[in-house]
Coordinates of C-alpha atoms and ligand atoms in Angstrom, one line a residue:
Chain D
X16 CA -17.7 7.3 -19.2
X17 CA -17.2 4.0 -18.2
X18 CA -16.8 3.1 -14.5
X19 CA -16.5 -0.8 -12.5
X20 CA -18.9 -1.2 -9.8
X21 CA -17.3 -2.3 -6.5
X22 CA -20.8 -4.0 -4.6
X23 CA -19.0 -4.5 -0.9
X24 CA -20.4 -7.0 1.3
X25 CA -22.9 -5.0 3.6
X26 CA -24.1 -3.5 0.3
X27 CA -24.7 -6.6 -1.2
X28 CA -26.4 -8.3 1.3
X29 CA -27.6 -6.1 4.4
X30 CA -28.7 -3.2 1.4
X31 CA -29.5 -4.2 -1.8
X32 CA -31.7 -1.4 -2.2
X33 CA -28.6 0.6 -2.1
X34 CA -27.2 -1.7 -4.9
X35 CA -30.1 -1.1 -6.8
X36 CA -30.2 2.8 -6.3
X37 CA -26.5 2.7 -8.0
X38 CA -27.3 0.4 -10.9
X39 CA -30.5 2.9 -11.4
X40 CA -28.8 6.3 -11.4
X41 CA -25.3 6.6 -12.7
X42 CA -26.5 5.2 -16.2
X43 CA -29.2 8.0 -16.3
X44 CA -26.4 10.3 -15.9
X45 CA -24.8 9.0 -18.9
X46 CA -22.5 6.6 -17.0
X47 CA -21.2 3.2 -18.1
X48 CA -21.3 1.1 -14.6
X49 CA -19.8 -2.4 -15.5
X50 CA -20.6 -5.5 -13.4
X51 CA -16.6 -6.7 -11.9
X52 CA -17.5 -10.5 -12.4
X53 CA -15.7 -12.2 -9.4
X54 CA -15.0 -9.8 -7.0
X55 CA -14.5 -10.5 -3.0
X56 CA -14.5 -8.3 0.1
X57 CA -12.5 -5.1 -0.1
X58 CA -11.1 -7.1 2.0
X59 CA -12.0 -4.5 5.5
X60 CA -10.0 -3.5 8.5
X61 CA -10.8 -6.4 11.3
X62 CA -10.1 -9.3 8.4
X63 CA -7.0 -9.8 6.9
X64 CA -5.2 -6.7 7.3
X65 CA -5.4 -7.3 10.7
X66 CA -3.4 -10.9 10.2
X67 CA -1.1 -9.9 7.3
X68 CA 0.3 -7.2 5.3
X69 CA 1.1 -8.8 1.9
X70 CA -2.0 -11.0 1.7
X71 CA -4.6 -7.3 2.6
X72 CA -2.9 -6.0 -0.5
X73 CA -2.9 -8.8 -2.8
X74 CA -6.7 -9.4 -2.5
X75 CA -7.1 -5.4 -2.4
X76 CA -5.1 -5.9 -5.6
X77 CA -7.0 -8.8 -7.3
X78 CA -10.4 -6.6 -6.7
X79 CA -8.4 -3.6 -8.9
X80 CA -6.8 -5.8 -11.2
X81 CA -10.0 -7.3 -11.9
X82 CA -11.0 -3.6 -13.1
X83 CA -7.8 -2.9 -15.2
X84 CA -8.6 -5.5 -17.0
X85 CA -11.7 -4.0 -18.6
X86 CA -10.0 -0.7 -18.6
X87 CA -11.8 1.1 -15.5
X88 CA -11.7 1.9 -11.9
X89 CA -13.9 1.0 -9.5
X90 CA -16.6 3.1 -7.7
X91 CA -17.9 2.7 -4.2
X92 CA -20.3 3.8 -2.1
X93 CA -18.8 2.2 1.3
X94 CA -16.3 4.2 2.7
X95 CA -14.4 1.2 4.4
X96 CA -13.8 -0.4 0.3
X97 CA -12.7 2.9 -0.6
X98 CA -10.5 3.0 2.5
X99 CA -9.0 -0.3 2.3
X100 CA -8.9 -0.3 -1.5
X101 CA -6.8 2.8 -1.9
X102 CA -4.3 2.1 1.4
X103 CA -4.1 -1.1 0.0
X104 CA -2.7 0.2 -3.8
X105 CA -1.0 2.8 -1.6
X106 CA 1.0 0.1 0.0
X107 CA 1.7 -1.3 -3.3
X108 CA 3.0 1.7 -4.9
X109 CA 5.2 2.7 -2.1
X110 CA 6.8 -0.7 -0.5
X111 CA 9.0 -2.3 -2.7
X112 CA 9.3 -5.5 -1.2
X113 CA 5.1 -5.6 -0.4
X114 CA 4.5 -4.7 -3.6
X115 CA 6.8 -7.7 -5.1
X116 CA 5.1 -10.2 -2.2
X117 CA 1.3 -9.1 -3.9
X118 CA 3.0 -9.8 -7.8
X119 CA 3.8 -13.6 -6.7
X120 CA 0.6 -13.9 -5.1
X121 CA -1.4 -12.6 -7.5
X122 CA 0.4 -14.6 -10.6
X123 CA -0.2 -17.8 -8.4
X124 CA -4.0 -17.0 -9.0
X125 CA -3.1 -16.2 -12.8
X126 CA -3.6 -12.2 -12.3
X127 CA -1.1 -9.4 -12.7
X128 CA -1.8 -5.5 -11.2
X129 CA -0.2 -3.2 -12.8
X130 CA -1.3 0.1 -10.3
X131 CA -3.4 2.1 -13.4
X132 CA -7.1 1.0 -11.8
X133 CA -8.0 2.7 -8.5
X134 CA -11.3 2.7 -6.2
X135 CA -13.1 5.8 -6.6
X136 CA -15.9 7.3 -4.0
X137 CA -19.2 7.4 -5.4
X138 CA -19.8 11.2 -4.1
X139 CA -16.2 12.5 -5.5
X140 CA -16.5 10.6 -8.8
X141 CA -20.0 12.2 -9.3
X142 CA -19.1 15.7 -8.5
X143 CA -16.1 15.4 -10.3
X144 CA -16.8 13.1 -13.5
X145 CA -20.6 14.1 -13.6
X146 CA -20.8 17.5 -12.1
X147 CA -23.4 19.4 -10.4
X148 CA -24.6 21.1 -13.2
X149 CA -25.8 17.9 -15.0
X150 CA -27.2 16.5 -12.1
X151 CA -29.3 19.5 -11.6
X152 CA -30.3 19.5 -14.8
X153 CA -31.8 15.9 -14.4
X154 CA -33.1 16.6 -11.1
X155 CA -35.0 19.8 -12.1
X156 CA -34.2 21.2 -8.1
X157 CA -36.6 18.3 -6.9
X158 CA -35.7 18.8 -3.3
X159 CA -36.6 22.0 -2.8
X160 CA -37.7 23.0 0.4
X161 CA -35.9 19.9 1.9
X162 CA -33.7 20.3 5.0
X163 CA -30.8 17.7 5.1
X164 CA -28.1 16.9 7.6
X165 CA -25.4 15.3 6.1
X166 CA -22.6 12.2 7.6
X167 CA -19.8 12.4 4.9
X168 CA -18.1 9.5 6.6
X169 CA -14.5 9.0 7.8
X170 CA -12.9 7.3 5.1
X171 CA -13.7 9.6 2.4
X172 CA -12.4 12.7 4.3
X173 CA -9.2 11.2 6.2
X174 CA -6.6 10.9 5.6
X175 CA -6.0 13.8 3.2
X176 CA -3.2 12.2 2.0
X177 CA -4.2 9.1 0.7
X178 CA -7.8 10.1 -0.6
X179 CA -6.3 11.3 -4.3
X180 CA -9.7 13.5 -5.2
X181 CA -11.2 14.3 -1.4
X182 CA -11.7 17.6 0.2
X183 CA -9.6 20.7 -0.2
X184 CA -10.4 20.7 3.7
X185 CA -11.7 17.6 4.7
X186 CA -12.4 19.2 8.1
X187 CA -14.4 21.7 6.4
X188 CA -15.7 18.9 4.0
X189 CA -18.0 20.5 1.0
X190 CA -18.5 17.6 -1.5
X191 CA -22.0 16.0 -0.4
X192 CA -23.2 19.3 0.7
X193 CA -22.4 20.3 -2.9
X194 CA -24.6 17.4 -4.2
X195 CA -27.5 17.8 -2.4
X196 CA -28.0 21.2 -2.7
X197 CA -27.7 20.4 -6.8
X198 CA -30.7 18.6 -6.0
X199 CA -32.5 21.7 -4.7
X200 CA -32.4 20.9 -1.0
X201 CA -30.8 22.9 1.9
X202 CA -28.2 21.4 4.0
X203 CA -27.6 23.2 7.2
X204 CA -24.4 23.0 9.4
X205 CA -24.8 20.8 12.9
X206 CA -22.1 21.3 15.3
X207 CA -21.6 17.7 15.4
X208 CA -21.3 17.0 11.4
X209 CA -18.0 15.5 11.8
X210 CA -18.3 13.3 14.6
X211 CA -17.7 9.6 13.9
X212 CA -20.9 7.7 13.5
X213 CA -19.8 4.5 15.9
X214 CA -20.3 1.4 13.2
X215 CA -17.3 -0.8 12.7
X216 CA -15.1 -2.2 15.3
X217 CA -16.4 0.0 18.1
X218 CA -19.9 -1.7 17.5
X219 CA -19.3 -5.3 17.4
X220 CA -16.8 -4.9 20.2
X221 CA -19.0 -2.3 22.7
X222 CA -22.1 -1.8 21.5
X223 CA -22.8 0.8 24.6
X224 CA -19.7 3.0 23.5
X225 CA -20.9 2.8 20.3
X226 CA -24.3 4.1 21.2
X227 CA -22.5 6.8 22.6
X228 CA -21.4 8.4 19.8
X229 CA -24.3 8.0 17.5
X230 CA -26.5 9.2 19.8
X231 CA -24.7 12.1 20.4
X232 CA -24.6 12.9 17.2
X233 CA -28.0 12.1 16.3
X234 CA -29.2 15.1 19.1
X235 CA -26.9 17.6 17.4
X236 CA -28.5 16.8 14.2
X237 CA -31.9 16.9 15.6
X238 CA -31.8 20.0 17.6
X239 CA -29.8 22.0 15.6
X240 CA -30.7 21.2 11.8
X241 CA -34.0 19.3 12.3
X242 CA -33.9 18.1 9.0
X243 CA -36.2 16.0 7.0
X244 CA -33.4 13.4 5.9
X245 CA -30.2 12.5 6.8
X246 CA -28.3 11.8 3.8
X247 CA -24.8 9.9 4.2
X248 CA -22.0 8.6 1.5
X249 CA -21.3 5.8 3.3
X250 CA -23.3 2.4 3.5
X251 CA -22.1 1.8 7.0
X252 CA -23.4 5.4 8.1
X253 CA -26.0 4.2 6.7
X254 CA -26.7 1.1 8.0
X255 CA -25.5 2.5 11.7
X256 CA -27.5 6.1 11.6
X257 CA -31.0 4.2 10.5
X258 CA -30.5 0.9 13.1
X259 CA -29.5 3.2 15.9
X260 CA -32.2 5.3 15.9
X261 CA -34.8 2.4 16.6
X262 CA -32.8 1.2 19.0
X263 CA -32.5 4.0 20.8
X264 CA -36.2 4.9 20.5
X265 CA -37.2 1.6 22.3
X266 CA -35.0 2.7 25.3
X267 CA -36.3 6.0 25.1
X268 CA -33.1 7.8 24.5
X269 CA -34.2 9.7 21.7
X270 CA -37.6 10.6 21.0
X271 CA -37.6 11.3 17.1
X272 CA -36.6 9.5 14.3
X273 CA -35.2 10.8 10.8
X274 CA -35.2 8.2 7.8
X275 CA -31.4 8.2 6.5
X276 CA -30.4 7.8 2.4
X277 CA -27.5 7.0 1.2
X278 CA -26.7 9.9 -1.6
X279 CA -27.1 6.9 -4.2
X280 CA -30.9 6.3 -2.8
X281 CA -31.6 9.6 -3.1
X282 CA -30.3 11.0 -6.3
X283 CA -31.8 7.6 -7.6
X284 CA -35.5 8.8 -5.8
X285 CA -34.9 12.3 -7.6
X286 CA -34.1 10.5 -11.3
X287 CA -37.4 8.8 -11.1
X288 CA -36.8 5.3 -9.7
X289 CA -39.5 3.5 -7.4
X290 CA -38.4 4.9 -3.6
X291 CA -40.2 1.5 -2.2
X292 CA -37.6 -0.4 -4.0
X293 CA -34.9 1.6 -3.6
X294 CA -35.0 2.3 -0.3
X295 CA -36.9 -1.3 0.5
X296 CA -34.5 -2.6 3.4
X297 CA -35.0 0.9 5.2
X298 CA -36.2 0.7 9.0
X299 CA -37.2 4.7 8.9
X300 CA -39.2 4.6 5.7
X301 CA -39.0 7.8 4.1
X302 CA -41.9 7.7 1.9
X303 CA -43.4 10.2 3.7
X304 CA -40.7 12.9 3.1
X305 CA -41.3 12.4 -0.4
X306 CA -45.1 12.1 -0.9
X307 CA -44.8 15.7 0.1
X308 CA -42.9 16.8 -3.0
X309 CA -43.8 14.2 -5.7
X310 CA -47.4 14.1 -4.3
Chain E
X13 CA -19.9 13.0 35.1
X14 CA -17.7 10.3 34.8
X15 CA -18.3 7.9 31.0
X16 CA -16.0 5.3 32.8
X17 CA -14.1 4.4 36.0
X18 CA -10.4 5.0 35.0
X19 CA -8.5 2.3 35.7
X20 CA -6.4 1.1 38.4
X21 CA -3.2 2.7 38.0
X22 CA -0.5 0.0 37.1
X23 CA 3.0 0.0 38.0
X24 CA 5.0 -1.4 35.3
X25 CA 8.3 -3.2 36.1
X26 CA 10.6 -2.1 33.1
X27 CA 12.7 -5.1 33.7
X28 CA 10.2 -7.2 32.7
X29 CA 9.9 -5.1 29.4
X30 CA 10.6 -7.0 26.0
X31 CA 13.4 -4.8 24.2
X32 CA 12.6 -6.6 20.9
X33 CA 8.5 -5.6 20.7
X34 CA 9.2 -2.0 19.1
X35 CA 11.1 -4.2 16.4
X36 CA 8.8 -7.0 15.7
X37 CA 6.1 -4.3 15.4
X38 CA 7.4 -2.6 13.5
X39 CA 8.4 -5.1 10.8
X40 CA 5.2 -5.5 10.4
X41 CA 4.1 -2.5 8.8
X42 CA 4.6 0.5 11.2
X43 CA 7.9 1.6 10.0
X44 CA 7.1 5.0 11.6
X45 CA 6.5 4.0 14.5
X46 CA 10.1 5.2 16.7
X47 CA 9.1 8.8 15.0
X48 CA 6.5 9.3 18.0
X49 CA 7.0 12.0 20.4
X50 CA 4.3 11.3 22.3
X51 CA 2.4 14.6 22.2
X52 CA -1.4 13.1 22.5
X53 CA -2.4 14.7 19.0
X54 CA -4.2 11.5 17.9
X55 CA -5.5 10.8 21.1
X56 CA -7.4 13.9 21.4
X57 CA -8.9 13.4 18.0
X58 CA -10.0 9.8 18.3
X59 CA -13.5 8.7 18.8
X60 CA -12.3 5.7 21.4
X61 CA -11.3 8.3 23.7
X62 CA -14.2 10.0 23.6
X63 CA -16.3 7.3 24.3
X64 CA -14.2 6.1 27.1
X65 CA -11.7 2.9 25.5
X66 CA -9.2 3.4 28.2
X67 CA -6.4 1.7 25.7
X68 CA -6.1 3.7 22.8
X69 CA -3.7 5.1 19.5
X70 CA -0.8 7.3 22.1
X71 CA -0.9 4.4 24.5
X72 CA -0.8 1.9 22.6
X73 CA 2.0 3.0 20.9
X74 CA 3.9 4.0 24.0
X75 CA 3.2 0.5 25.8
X76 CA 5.1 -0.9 22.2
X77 CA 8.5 1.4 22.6
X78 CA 8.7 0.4 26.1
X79 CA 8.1 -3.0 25.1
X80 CA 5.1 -4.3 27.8
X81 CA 4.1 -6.8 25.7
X82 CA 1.5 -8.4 28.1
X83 CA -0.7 -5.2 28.4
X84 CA -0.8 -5.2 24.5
X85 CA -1.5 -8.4 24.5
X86 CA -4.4 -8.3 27.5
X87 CA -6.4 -5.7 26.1
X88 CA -9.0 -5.3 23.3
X89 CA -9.3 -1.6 23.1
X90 CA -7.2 -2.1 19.4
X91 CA -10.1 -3.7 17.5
X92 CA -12.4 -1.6 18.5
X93 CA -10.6 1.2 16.9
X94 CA -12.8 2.5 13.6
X95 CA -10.3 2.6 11.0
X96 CA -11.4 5.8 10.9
X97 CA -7.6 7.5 10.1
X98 CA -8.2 11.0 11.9
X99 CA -5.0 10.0 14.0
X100 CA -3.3 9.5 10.7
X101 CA -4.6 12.8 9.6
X102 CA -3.5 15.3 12.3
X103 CA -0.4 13.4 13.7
X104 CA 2.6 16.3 13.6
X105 CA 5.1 13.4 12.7
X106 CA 3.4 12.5 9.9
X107 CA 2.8 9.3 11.4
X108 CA 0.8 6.7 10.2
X109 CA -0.6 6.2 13.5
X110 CA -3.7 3.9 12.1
X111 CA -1.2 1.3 10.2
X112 CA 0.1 0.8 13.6
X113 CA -2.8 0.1 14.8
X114 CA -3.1 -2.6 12.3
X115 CA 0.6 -3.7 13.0
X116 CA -0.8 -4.0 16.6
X117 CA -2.8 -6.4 15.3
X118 CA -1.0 -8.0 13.2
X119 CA 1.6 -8.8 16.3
X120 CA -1.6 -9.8 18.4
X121 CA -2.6 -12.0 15.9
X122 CA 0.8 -13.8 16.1
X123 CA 0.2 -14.7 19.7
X124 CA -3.2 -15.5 19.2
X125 CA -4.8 -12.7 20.9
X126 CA -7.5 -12.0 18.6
X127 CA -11.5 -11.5 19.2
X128 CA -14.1 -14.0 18.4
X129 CA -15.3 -11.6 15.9
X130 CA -12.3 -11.4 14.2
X131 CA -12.2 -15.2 13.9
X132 CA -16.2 -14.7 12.4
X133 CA -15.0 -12.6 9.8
X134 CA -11.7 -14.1 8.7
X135 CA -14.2 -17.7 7.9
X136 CA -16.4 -16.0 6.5
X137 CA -14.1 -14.2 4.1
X138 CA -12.6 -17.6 3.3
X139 CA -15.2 -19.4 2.8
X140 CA -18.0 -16.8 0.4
X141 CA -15.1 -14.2 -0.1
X142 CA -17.0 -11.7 1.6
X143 CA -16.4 -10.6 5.6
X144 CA -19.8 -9.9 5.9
X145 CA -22.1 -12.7 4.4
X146 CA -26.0 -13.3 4.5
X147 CA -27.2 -16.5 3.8
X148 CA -30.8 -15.5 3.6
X149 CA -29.9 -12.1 1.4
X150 CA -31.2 -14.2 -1.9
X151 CA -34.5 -13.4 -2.0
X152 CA -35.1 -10.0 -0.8
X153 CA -32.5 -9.3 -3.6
X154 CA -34.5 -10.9 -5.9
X155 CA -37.7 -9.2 -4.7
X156 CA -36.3 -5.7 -5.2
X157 CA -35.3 -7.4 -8.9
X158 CA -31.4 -8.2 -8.4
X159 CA -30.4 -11.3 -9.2
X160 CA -30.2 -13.4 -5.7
X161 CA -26.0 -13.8 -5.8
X162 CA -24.3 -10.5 -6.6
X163 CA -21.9 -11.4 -9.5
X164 CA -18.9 -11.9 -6.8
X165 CA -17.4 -14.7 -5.5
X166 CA -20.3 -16.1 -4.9
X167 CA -21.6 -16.4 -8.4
X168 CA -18.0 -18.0 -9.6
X169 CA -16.3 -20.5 -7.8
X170 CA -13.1 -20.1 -9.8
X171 CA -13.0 -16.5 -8.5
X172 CA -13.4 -17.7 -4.6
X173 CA -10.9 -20.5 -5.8
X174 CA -8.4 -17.4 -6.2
X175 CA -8.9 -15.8 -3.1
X176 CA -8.7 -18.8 -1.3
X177 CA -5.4 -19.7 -3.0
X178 CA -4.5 -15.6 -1.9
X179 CA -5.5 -16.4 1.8
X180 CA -3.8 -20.1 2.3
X181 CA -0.1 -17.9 0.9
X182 CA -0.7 -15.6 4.2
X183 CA 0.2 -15.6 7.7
X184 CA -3.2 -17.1 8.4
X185 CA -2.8 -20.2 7.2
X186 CA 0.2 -20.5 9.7
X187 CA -2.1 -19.5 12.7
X188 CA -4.2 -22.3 12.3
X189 CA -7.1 -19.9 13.5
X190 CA -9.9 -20.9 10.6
X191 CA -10.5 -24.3 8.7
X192 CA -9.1 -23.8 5.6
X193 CA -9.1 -27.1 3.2
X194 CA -6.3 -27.9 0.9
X195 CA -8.7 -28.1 -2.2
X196 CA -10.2 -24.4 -2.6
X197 CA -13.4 -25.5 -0.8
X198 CA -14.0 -25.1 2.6
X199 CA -13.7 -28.2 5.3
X200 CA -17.1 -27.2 5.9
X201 CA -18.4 -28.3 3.1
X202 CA -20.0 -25.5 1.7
X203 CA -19.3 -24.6 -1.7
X204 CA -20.6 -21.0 -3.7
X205 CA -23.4 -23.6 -4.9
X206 CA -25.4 -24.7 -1.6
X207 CA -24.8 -20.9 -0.3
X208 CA -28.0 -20.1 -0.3
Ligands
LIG6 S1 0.0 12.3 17.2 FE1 1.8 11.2 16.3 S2 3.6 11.9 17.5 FE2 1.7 12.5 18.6 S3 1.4 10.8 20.1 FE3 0.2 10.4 18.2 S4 1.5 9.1 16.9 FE4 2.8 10.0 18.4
LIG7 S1 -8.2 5.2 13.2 FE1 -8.6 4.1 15.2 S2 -7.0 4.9 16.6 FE2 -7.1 6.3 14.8 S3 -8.4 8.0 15.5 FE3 -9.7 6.4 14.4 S4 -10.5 5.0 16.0 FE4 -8.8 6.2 16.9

């Protein structure tokens, strides 16, 4: 199956390694990922669909037009692309008169969105597209005796309505539990799972009340799954969960740290890819966690 | 234990409400917004009240029916919020209480109460296509063996071209808030070439 890869700004540039884990596994699991030559920032939430409805959905809609043109929808691994993407073609579909606004922008530019394309969330397309059962079969239940705690992250679990292939439940969310366990590790509940993880406009606006919540939820994962990894599907989890935690070590507010993956990283780590490189921007390295299984 | 000192209570002087904000508001993309009854619903599942924001979803969307414009306007709580759509989620109304959080904005914007860090963003986005940008992200990209530019915007300059054209069609080129040249490259000089 062919699939367009949506990179997103922090992924591109604050996580490569990320990048790289993406570009490493889905082709080993007999997906097509194609390079959308030309694409720009989801656009996300504190940027333009903050100034102006119409022009949010027409650049959402040039990103997915890009994709219909080759035929595909796009897959993410950022929650906040997936979010803004699929509001964004939401909009379209439903508003008449924004949907008519994002047609005469987009022919200025020489493009035309027709609504087929759509974002897709890396953990939902692989459970649903790739399924456990071939990714266990690749993975040979690598991860066995591996605790993880798992951050699905907001935007693929709310709200129900607008993710088209999320949870049955999203407040009993199952689908990256599901894949990790297909890789042979255990994932138990922390009481805390679904607490928000405090990146995005909180941080750059209070960093303190931000600290608030990821610390909060950092203990709950700590003292009640004490897992080896944390494992997210979202690169600003990501990026928040494994800056956080060195930050909140220095001021001696926590006094353990936990290396955090993205699912990409890991199921990348479990196909056989280099863990330096793809988890080379990483402040908790988690070569240690591994060097125990692969030897 | 207290997280925060709750504020001063205010007294609000309904005759100095503005009948029209509800309206304007809701124009611009909270079409939902006269179904609220006010229960709390979304306030009690939103991570700015539990950390304390003392402006926040229920609120904010009160202080627009009854029109006190200037406590909308004075108060950044609304770009803090996480986009995070659990208000959207459990809302009884059905309300899309997180698009009026972005029509919040959006009415902010118009009277150019907006943070510096949205300002950061918006040039940013204008200028490499991307919100978030790092000039020095070239060569550990290419250490980790990815090309240096991702193949974005930033590897074509007809693509950033068309997303400039998008952005100068948009409210912000009204606003005046960023530079934004007439000729698809910035007034800063900086084209996709001498990004890095
Ligand atoms: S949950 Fe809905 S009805 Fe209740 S206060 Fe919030 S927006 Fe209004
Ligand atoms: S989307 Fe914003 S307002 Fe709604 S619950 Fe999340 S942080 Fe609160």
């Amino acid at each position: 199956m062919r699939i367009g890869f949506f990179i997103g700004c922090n992924v591109a540039f604050n996580r490569p390694d990320l990048e790289l884990a993406v570009r490493f596994a889905l082709p080993r699991l007999g997906v097509t990922l194609e390079d959308i030559e030309g694409q720009s920032c989801c656009p996300t939430w504190g940027t333009l669909p903050s100034i102006d409805l119409a022009g949010w959905c027409a650049l959402a809609a040039r990103n997915l037009a890009l994709a219909e043109k080759k035929g595909v929808d796009l897959v993410t691994v950022c929650s906040t692309c997936y979010g803004s993407l699929t509001r964004a073609r939401n909009v379209i579909l439903s508003d008449a008169a924004v949907q008519q606004k994002v047609d005469a922008l987009l022919r200025e530019v020489g493009k035309e969105y027709k609504g087929t394309s759509r974002a897709r969330h890396i953990v939902y397309f692989l459970l649903r597209e790739v399924g456990r059962e071939r990714i266990r079969e690749a993975t040979q239940n690598c991860l066995q005796g591996l605790r993880i705690a798992i951050q699905p992250g907001c935007l693929t679990l709310w709200p129900r309505r607008m993710c088209q292939e999320g949870e049955e439940d999203p407040f009993h969310p199952t689908a990256l539990k599901e894949l990790c366990a297909a890789l042979g590790a255990t994932v138990p509940y922390y009481s805390r799972l679904l607490d928000c993880c405090g990146m995005g406009g909180m941080r750059s606006t209070d960093l303190s009340k931000s600290l608030i919540l990821v610390e909060r939820k950092l203990r709950s994962i700590k003292e009640e799954a004490n897992p080896h990894l944390i494992v997210t599907g979202c690169s600003s989890c990501l990026l928040q969960l494994d800056m956080a935690q060195e930050f909140l070590l220095t001021r001696q507010r926590i006094h353990f740290k936990i290396p955090v993956l993205h699912y990409a990283q890991l199921l990348a780590i479990c196909l056989g890819a280099d863990i330096e490189k793809v988890t080379a921007m990483a402040r908790l390295k988690a070569d240690y966690v591994f060097a125990r299984i692969f030897g | 234990m207290l997280l925060f000192k709750e504020p001063d209570p205010t007294i609000f002087d309904p005759t100095q409400s503005d009948p029209g904000l509800a309206d304007t508001v809701r124009t611009l993309g909270a079409a939902d917004i006269f179904a609220c009854t006010q229960c709390g619903k979304c306030a009690a599942a939103c991570p700015l009240v539990l950390t304390g924001f003392p402006f926040f979803n229920k609120r904010l969307i009160q202080t627009i029916l009854m029109g006190f414009k200037e406590l909308l306007l004075n108060d950044a709580s609304i770009w803090a919020c996480q986009s995070c759509n659990r208000c959207t989620e459990v809302c009884p109304q059905g309300i899309d209480s997180f698009g009026i959080i972005l029509a919040a904005r959006r009415f902010a914007v118009s009277e150019y109460a907006l943070p510096a860090m949205a300002v950061e963003g918006l040039r940013s986005l204008y200028e490499t296509g991307h919100a978030v940008h790092l000039a020095e992200a070239g060569p550990p990209r290419k250490k980790i063996g990815l090309p240096e530019k991702p193949p974005t915007t930033l590897a074509s300059s007809k693509a950033l071209g068309e997303v400039q054209a998008i952005m100068r069609r948009t409210a912000l080129a009204k606003l005046g808030i960023i530079p934004m040249g007439p000729t698809g490259e910035s007034l800063y000089g900086i084209t996709d070439k001498k990004l890095w």
